[in-house]
Short mmCIF file of C-alpha atoms and ligand atoms in Angstrom, two decimals:
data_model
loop_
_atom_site.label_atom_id
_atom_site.label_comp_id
_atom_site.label_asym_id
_atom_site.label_seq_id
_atom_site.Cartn_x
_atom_site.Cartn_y
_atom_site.Cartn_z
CA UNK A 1 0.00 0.00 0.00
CA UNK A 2 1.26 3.46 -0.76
CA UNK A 3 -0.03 7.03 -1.70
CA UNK A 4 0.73 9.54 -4.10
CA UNK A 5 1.09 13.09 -3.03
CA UNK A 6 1.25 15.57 -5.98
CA UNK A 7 2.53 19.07 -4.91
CA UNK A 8 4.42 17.35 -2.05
CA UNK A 9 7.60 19.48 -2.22
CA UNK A 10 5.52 22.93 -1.62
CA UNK A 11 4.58 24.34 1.62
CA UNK A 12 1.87 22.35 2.23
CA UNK A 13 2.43 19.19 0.53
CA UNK A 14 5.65 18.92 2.39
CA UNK A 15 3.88 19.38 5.71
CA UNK A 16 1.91 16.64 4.83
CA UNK A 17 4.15 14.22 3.61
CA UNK A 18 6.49 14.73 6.26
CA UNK A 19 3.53 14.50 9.00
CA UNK A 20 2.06 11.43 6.99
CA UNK A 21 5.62 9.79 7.45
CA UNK A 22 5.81 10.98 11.00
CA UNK A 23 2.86 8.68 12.04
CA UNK A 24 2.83 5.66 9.11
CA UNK A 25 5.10 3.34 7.56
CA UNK A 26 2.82 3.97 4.45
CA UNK A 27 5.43 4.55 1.55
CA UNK A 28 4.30 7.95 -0.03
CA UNK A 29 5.64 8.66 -4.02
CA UNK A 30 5.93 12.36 -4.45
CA UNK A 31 5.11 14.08 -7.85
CA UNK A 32 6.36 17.70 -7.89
CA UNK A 33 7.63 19.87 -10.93
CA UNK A 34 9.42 21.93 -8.62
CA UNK A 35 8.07 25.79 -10.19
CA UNK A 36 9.77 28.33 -8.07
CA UNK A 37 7.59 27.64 -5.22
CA UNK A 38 8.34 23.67 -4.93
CA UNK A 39 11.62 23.22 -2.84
CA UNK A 40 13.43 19.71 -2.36
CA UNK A 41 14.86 20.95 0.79
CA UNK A 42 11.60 21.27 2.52
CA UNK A 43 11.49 16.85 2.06
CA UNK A 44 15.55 17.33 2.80
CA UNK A 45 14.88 15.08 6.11
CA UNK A 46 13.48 12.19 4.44
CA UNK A 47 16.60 11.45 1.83
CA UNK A 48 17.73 8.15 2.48
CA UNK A 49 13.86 7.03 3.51
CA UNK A 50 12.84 4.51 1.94
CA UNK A 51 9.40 5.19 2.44
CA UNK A 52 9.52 8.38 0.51
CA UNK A 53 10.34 8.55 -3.15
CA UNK A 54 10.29 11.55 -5.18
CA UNK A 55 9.98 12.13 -8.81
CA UNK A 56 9.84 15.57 -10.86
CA UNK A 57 7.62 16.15 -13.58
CA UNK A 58 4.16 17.65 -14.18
CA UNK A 59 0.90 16.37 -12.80
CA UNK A 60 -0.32 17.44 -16.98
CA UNK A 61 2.02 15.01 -18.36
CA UNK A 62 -0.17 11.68 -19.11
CA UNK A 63 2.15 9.64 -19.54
CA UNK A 64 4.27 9.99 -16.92
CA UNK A 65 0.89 9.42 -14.68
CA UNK A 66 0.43 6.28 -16.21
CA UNK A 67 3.59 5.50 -15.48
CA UNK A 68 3.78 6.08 -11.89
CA UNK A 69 0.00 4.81 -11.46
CA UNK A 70 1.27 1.24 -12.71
CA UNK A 71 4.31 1.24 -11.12
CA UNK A 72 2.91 2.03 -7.96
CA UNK A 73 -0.51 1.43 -7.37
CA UNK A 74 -1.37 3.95 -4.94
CA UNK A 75 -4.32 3.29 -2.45
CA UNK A 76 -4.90 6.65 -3.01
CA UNK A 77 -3.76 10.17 -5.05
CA UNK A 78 -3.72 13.75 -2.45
CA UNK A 79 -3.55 15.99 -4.95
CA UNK A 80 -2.14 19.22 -3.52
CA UNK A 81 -0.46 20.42 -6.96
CA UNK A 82 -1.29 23.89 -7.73
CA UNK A 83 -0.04 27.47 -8.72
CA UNK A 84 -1.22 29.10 -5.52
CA UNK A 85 -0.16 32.78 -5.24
CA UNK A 86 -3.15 35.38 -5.66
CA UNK A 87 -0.63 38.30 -6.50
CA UNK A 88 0.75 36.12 -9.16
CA UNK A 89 -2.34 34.82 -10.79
CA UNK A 90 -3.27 38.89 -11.55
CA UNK A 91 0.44 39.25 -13.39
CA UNK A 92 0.36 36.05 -14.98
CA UNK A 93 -3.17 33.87 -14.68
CA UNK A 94 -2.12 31.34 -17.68
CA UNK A 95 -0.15 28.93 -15.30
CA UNK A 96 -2.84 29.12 -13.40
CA UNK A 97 -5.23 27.80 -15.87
CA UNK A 98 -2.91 24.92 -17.10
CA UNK A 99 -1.74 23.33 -13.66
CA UNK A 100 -4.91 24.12 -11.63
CA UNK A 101 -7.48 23.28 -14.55
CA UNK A 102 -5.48 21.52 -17.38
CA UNK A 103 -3.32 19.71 -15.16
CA UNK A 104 -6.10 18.62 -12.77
CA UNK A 105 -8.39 17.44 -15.47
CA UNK A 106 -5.04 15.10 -16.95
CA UNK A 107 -4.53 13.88 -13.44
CA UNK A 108 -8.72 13.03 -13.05
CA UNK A 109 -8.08 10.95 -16.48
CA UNK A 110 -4.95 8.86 -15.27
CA UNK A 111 -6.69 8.28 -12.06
CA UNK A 112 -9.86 7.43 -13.61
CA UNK A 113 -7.77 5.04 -16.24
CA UNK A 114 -5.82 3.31 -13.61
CA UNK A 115 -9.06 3.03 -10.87
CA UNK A 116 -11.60 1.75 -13.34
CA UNK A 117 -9.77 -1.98 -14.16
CA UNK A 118 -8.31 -2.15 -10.30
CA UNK A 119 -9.78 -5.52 -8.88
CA UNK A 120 -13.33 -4.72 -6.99
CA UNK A 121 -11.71 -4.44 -3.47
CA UNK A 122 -8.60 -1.81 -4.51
CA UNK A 123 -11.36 0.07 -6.17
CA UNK A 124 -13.74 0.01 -3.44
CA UNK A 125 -10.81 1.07 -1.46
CA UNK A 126 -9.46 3.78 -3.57
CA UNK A 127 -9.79 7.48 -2.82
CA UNK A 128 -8.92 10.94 -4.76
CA UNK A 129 -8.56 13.60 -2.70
CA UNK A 130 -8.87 17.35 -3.88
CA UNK A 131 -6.94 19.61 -1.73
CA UNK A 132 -8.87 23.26 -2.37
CA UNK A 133 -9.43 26.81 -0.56
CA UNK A 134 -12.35 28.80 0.79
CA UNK A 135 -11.58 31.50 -1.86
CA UNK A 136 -13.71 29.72 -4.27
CA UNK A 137 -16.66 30.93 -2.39
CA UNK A 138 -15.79 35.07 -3.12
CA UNK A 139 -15.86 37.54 -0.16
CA UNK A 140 -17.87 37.84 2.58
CA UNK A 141 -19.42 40.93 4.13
CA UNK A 142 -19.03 41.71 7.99
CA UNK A 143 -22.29 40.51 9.01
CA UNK A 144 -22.30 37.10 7.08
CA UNK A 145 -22.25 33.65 8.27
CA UNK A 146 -18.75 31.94 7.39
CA UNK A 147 -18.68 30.38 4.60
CA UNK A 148 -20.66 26.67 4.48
CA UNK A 149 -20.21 23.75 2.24
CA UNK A 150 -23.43 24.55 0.50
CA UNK A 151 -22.23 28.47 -0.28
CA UNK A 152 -22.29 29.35 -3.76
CA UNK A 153 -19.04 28.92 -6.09
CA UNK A 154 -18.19 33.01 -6.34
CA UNK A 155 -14.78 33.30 -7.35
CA UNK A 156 -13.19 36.30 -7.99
CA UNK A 157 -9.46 36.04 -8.99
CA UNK A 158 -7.85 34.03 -11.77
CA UNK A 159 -6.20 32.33 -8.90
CA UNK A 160 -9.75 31.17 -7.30
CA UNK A 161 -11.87 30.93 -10.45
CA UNK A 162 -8.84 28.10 -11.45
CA UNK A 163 -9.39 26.55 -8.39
CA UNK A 164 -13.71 26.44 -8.40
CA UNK A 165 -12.58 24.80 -11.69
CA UNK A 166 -10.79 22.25 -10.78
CA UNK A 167 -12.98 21.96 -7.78
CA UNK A 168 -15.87 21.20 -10.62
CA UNK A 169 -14.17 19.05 -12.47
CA UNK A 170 -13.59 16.84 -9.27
CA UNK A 171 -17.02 16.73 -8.48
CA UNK A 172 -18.25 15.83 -11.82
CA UNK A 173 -15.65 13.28 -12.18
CA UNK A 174 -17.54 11.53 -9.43
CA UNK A 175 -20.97 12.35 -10.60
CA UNK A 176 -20.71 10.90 -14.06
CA UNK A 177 -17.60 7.73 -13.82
CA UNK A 178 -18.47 7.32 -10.09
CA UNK A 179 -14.69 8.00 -9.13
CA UNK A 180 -14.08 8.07 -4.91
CA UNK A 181 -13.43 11.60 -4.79
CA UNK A 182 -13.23 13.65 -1.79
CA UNK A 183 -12.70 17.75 -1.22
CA UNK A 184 -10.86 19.51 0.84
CA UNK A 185 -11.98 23.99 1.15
CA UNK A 186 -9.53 25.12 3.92
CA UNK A 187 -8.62 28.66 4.74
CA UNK A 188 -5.40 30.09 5.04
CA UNK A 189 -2.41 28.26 6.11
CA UNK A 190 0.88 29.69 8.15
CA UNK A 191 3.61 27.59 9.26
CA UNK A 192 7.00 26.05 8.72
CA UNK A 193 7.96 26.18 4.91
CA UNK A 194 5.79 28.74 4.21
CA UNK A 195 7.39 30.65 0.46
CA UNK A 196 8.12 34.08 1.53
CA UNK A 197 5.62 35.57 -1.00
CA UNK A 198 3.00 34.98 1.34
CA UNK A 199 1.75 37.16 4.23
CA UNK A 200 2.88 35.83 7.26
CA UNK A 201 6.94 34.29 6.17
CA UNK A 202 7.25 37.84 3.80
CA UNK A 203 6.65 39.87 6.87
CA UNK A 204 8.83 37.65 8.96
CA UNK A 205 11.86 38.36 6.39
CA UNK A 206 11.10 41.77 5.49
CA UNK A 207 11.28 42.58 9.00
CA UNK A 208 14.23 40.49 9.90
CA UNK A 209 15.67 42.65 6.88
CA UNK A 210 14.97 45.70 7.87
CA UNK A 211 13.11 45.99 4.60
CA UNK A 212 9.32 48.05 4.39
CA UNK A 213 6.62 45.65 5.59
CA UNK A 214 3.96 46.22 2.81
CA UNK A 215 0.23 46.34 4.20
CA UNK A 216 -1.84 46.16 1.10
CA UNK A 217 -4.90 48.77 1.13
CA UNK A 218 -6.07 49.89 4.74
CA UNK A 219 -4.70 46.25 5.85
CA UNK A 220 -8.73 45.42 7.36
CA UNK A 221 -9.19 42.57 5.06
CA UNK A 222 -9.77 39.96 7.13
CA UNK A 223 -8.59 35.99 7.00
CA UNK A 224 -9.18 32.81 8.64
CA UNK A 225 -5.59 31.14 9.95
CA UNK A 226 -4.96 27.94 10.19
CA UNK A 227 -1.85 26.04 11.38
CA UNK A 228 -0.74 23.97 8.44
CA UNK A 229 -0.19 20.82 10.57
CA UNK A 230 -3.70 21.28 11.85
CA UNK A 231 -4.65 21.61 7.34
CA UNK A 232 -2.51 17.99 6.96
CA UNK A 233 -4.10 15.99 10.33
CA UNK A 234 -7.59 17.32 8.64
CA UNK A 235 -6.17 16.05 4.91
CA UNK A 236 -5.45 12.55 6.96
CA UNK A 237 -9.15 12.24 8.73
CA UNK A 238 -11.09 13.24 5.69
CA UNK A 239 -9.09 10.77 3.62
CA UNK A 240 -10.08 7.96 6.26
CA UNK A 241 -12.87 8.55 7.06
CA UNK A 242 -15.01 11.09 4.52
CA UNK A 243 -17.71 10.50 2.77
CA UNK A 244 -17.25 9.74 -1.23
CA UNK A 245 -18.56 12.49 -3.32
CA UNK A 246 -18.74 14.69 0.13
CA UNK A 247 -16.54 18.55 0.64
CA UNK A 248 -15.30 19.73 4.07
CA UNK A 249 -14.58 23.06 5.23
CA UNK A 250 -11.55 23.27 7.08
CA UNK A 251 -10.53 26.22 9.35
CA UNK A 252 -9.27 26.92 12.84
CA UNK A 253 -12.55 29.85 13.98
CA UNK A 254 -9.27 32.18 14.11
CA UNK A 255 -10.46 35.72 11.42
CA UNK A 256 -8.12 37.90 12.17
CA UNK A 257 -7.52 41.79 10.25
CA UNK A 258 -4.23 41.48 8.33
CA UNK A 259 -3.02 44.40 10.07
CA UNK A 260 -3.05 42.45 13.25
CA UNK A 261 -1.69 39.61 11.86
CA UNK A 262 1.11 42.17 10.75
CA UNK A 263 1.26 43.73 14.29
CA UNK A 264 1.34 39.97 16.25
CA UNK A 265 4.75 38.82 13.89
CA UNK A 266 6.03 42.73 14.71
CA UNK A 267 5.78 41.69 18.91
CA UNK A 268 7.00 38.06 18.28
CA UNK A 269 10.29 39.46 16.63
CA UNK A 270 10.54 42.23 19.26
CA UNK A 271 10.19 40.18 22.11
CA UNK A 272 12.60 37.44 20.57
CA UNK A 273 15.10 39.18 17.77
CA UNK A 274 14.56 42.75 18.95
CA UNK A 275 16.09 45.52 16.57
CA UNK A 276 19.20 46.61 17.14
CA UNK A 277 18.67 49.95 17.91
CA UNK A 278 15.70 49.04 20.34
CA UNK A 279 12.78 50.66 18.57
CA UNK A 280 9.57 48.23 17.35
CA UNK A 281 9.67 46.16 13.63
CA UNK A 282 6.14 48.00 13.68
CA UNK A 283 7.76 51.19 12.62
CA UNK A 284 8.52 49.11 9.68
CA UNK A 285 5.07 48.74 8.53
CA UNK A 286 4.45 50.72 4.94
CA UNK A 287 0.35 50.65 3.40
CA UNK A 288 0.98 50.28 -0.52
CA UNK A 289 -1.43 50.00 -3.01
CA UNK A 290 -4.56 47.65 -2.88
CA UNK A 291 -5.02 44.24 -4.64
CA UNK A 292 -6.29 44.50 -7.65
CA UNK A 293 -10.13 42.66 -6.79
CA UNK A 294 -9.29 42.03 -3.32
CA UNK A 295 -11.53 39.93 -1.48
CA UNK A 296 -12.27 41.85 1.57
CA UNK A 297 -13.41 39.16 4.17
CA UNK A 298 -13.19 35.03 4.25
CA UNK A 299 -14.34 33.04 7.12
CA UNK A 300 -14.90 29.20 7.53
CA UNK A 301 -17.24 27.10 9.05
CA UNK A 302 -16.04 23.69 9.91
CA UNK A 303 -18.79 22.67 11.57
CA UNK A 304 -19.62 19.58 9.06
CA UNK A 305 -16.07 18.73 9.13
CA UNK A 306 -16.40 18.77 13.31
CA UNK A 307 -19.77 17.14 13.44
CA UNK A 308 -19.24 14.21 11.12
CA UNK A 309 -15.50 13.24 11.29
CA UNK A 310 -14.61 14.55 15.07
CA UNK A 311 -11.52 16.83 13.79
CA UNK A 312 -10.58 19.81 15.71
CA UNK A 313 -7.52 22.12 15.21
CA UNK A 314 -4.61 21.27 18.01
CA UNK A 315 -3.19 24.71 17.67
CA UNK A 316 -4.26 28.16 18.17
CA UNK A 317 -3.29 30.73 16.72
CA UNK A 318 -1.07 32.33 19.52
CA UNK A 319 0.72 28.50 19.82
CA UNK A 320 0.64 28.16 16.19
CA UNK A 321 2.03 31.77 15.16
CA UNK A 322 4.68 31.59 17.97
CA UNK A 323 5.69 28.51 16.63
CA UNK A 324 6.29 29.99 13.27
CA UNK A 325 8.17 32.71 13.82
CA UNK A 326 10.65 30.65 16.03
CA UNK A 327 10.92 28.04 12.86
CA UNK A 328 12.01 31.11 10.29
CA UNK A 329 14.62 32.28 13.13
CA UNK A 330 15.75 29.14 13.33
CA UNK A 331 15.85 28.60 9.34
CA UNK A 332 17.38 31.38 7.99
CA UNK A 333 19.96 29.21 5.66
CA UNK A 334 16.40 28.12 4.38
CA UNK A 335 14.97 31.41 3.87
CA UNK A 336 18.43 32.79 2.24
CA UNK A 337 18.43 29.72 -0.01
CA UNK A 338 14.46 30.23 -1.30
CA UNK A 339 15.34 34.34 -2.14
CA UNK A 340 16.98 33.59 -5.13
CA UNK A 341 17.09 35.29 -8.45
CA UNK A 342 14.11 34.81 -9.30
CA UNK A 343 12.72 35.19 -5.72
CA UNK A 344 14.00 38.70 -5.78
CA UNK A 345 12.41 38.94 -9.58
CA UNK A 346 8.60 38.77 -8.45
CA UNK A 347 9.39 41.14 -5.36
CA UNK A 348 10.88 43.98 -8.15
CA UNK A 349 7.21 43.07 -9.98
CA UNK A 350 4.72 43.07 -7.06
CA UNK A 351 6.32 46.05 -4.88
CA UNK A 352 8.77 48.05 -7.03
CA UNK A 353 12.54 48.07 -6.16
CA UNK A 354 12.04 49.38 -2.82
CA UNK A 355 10.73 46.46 -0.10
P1 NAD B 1 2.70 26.01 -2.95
O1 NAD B 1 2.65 26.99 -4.05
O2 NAD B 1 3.58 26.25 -1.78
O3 NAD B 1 3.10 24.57 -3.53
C1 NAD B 1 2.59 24.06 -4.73
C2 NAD B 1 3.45 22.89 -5.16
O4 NAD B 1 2.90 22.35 -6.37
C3 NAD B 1 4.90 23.27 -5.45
O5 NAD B 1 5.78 22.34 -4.87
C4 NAD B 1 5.00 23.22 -6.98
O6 NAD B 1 6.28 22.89 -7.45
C5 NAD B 1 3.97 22.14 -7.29
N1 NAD B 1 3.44 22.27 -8.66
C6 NAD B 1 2.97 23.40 -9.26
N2 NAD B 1 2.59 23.12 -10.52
C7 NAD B 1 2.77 21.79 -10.71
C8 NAD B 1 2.54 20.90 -11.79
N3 NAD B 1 2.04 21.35 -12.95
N4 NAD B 1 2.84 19.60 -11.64
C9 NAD B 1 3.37 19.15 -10.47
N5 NAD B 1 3.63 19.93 -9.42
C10 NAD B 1 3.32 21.24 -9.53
O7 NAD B 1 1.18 25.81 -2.51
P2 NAD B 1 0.58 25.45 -1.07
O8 NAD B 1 0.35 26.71 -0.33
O9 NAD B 1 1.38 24.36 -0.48
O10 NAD B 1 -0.85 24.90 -1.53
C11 NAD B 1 -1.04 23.51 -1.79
C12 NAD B 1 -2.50 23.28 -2.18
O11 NAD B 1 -3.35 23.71 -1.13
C13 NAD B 1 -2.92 24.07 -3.42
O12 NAD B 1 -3.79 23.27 -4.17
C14 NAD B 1 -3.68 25.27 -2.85
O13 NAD B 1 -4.65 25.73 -3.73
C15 NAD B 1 -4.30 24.65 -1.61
N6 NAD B 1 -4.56 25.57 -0.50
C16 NAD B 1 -3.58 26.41 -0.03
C17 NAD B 1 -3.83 27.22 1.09
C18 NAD B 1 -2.78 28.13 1.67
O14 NAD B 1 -3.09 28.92 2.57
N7 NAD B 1 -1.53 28.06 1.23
C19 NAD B 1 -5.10 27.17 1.69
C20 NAD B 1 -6.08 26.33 1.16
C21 NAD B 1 -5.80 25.52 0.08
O1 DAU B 2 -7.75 31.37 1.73
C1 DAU B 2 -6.89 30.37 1.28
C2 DAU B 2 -5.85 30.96 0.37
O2 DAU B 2 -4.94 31.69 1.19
C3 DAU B 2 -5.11 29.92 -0.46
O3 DAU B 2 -6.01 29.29 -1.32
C4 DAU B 2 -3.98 30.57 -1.27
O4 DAU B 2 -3.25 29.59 -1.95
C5 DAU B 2 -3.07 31.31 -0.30
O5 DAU B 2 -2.05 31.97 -1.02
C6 DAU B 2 -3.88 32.30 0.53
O6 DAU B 2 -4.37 33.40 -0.30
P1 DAU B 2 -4.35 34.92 0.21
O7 DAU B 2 -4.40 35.80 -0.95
O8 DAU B 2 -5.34 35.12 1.30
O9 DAU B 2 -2.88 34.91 0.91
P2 DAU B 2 -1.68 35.97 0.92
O10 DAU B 2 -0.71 35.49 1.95
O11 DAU B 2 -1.18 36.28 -0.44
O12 DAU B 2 -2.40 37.28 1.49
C7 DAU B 2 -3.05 37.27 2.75
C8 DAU B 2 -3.66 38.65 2.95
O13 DAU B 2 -2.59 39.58 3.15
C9 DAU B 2 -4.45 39.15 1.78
O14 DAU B 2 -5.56 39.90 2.25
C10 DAU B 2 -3.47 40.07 1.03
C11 DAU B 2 -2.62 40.61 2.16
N1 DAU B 2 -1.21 40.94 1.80
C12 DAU B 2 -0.48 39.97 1.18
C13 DAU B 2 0.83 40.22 0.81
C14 DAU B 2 1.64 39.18 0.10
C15 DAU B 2 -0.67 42.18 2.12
O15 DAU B 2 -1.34 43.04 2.74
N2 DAU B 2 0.63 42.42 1.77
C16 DAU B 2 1.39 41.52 1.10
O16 DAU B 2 2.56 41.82 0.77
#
């Protein structure tokens, strides 16, 4: 028995895999292109495992699918592969559209190929999960419930709409050919591995820098954290125990205003890096322009995901943010390594020379 993780070298997919491998003796094969934001060193601990194998190479290449599929016969595919940067999917939505919706629909058709002449028990068995976000639900106003399995698909950046796509696909995959697919709409994640592109780690570094620490807008735009280990042990329970065909809404009842998510990394790195000339990282903080289309307010409601499968978030988000902070302190030949050349490419795009 063994599963396939695409997108396992990302932030994450690498959670997961190393969680999964943490707790189980389950071999996991990793499928990753490595883009810019898939990293072998995140899976650096494993080399020499012989649970874990890892092989590069595009979840829209068909035949390499097949290939793997045969060769290894997963009990099941996570499939975590995906461009996932907002920001980026306003410059540049066609990756977007070929990984997330292209690339999703050639995975569905491997699995579907290799699942549909498995022996009645493996296919019984067998399960495809779809690892998505609540942004394919749109915004919310400050007086609406979170956001509910049955909310309307309303998404509003390339970034999202590729995801409700893929999201669709999934489902309908399982409506019409009856394939044991399961979905996965979780908020935002923060943690170890994190790419610095992303709120949380790009405030971390920026401030570590001494570099502007840029608040899009009037910084009220309000998300729902989650811990990424708390993301993966959800991933695990829906995958054992979800119901085929079924989504679940995963988030850790933690909306928070970016600006105080901005403010909460500022005290962290005062209290345990303080600056050098003892005034606050706050002073640090720089409003730039607004997102193009930004989605002013997401919230989950995990309630199903709660109810039916007994998962709860371990962390909160004073544990889990504490706990992130200390990992990038303690990682900074990690976070030197990912700001390469082409790291410091998209920053020169998205903020101008300056931050
Ligand atoms: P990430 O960008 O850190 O990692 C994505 C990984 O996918 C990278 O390792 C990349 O190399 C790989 N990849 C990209 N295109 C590929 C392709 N064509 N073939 C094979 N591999 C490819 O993303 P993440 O934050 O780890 O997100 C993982 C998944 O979780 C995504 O599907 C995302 O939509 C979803 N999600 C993310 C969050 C979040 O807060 N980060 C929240 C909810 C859902
Ligand atoms: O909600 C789940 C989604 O969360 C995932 O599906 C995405 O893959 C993931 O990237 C994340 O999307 P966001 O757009 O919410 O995350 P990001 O970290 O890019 O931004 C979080 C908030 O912070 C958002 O309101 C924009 C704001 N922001 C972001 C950056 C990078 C800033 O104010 N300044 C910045 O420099």
């Amino acid at each position: 028995m063994s599963i396939l993780v695409t997108g396992g070298a990302g932030f994450i997919g690498a959670n997961f895999v190393l969680d999964w491998l943490a707790q189980s003796d389950e071999p996991v094969v990793t499928l990753d292109k490595l883009t810019y934001a898939g990293n072998l060193e995140n899976l650096a601990s494993l080399q020499g495992d012989a649970r874990h194998s890892f092989v590069q190479g595009d979840i829209g290449d068909r035949a390499l699918l097949d290939r793997l599929l045969a060769e290894h016969r997963p009990r099941a595919v996570l499939h975590f592969a995906a461009e996932s940067h907002v920001d980026r999917s306003i410059h540049g939505p066609e990756d977007f559209i070929q990984t997330n919706v292209l690339g999703s629909f050639r995975l569905l058709e491997a699995v579907r190929a290799f699942w549909s002449v498995l022996p009645e028990a493996e296919k019984t068995a067998f399960r495809f999960l779809h690892v998505s976000t609540d942004e394919v639900y749109g915004s919310l106003s400050p007086s609406d419930p979170a956001f509910a399995e049955t909310n309307r698909y309303e998404p509003n950046s390339p970034y999202s709409a590729s995801k409700a796509a893929s999201d669709h696909l999934v489902r309908a995959w399982h409506h019409t050919y009856g394939l044991p697919v399961l979905t996965t709409n979780c908020s935002n994640n923060y943690g170890p591995y994190h790419f610095p592109e992303k709120l949380i780690p790009l405030m971390i570094v920026n401030a570590l820098a001494g570099k502007p620490l840029p608040v899009y807008g009037d910084g009220m735009q309000i998300r729902d954290w989650l811990y990424v280990r708390d993301h993966c042990s959800a991933i695990r329970r829906v995958l054992q125990a979800g119901r085929l065909g079924e989504t679940y809404n995963v988030g850790g009842w933690n909306e928070k205003p970016n600006i105080d998510i901005v403010n909460t990394v500022c005290a962290l790195l005062d209290e345990l890096r303080p600056r050098a000339d003892g005034q606050s990282y706050r002073t640090q903080i720089t409003y730039v322009k607004d997102r193009p289309g930004h989605d002013r307010r997401y919230a989950i409601d995990a309630r199903k995901l709660e109810a039916e499968l007994g998962w709860k978030p371990a962390e909160t988000f004073e544990t889990g943010i504490r706990k992130t902070v200390a990992w990038y302190l303690d990682n900074a030949a990690w976070v030197a390594r990912v700001q390469s050349g082409a790291y410091r490419d998209w920053v020169a795009t998205q903020y101008g020379a300056t931050p």
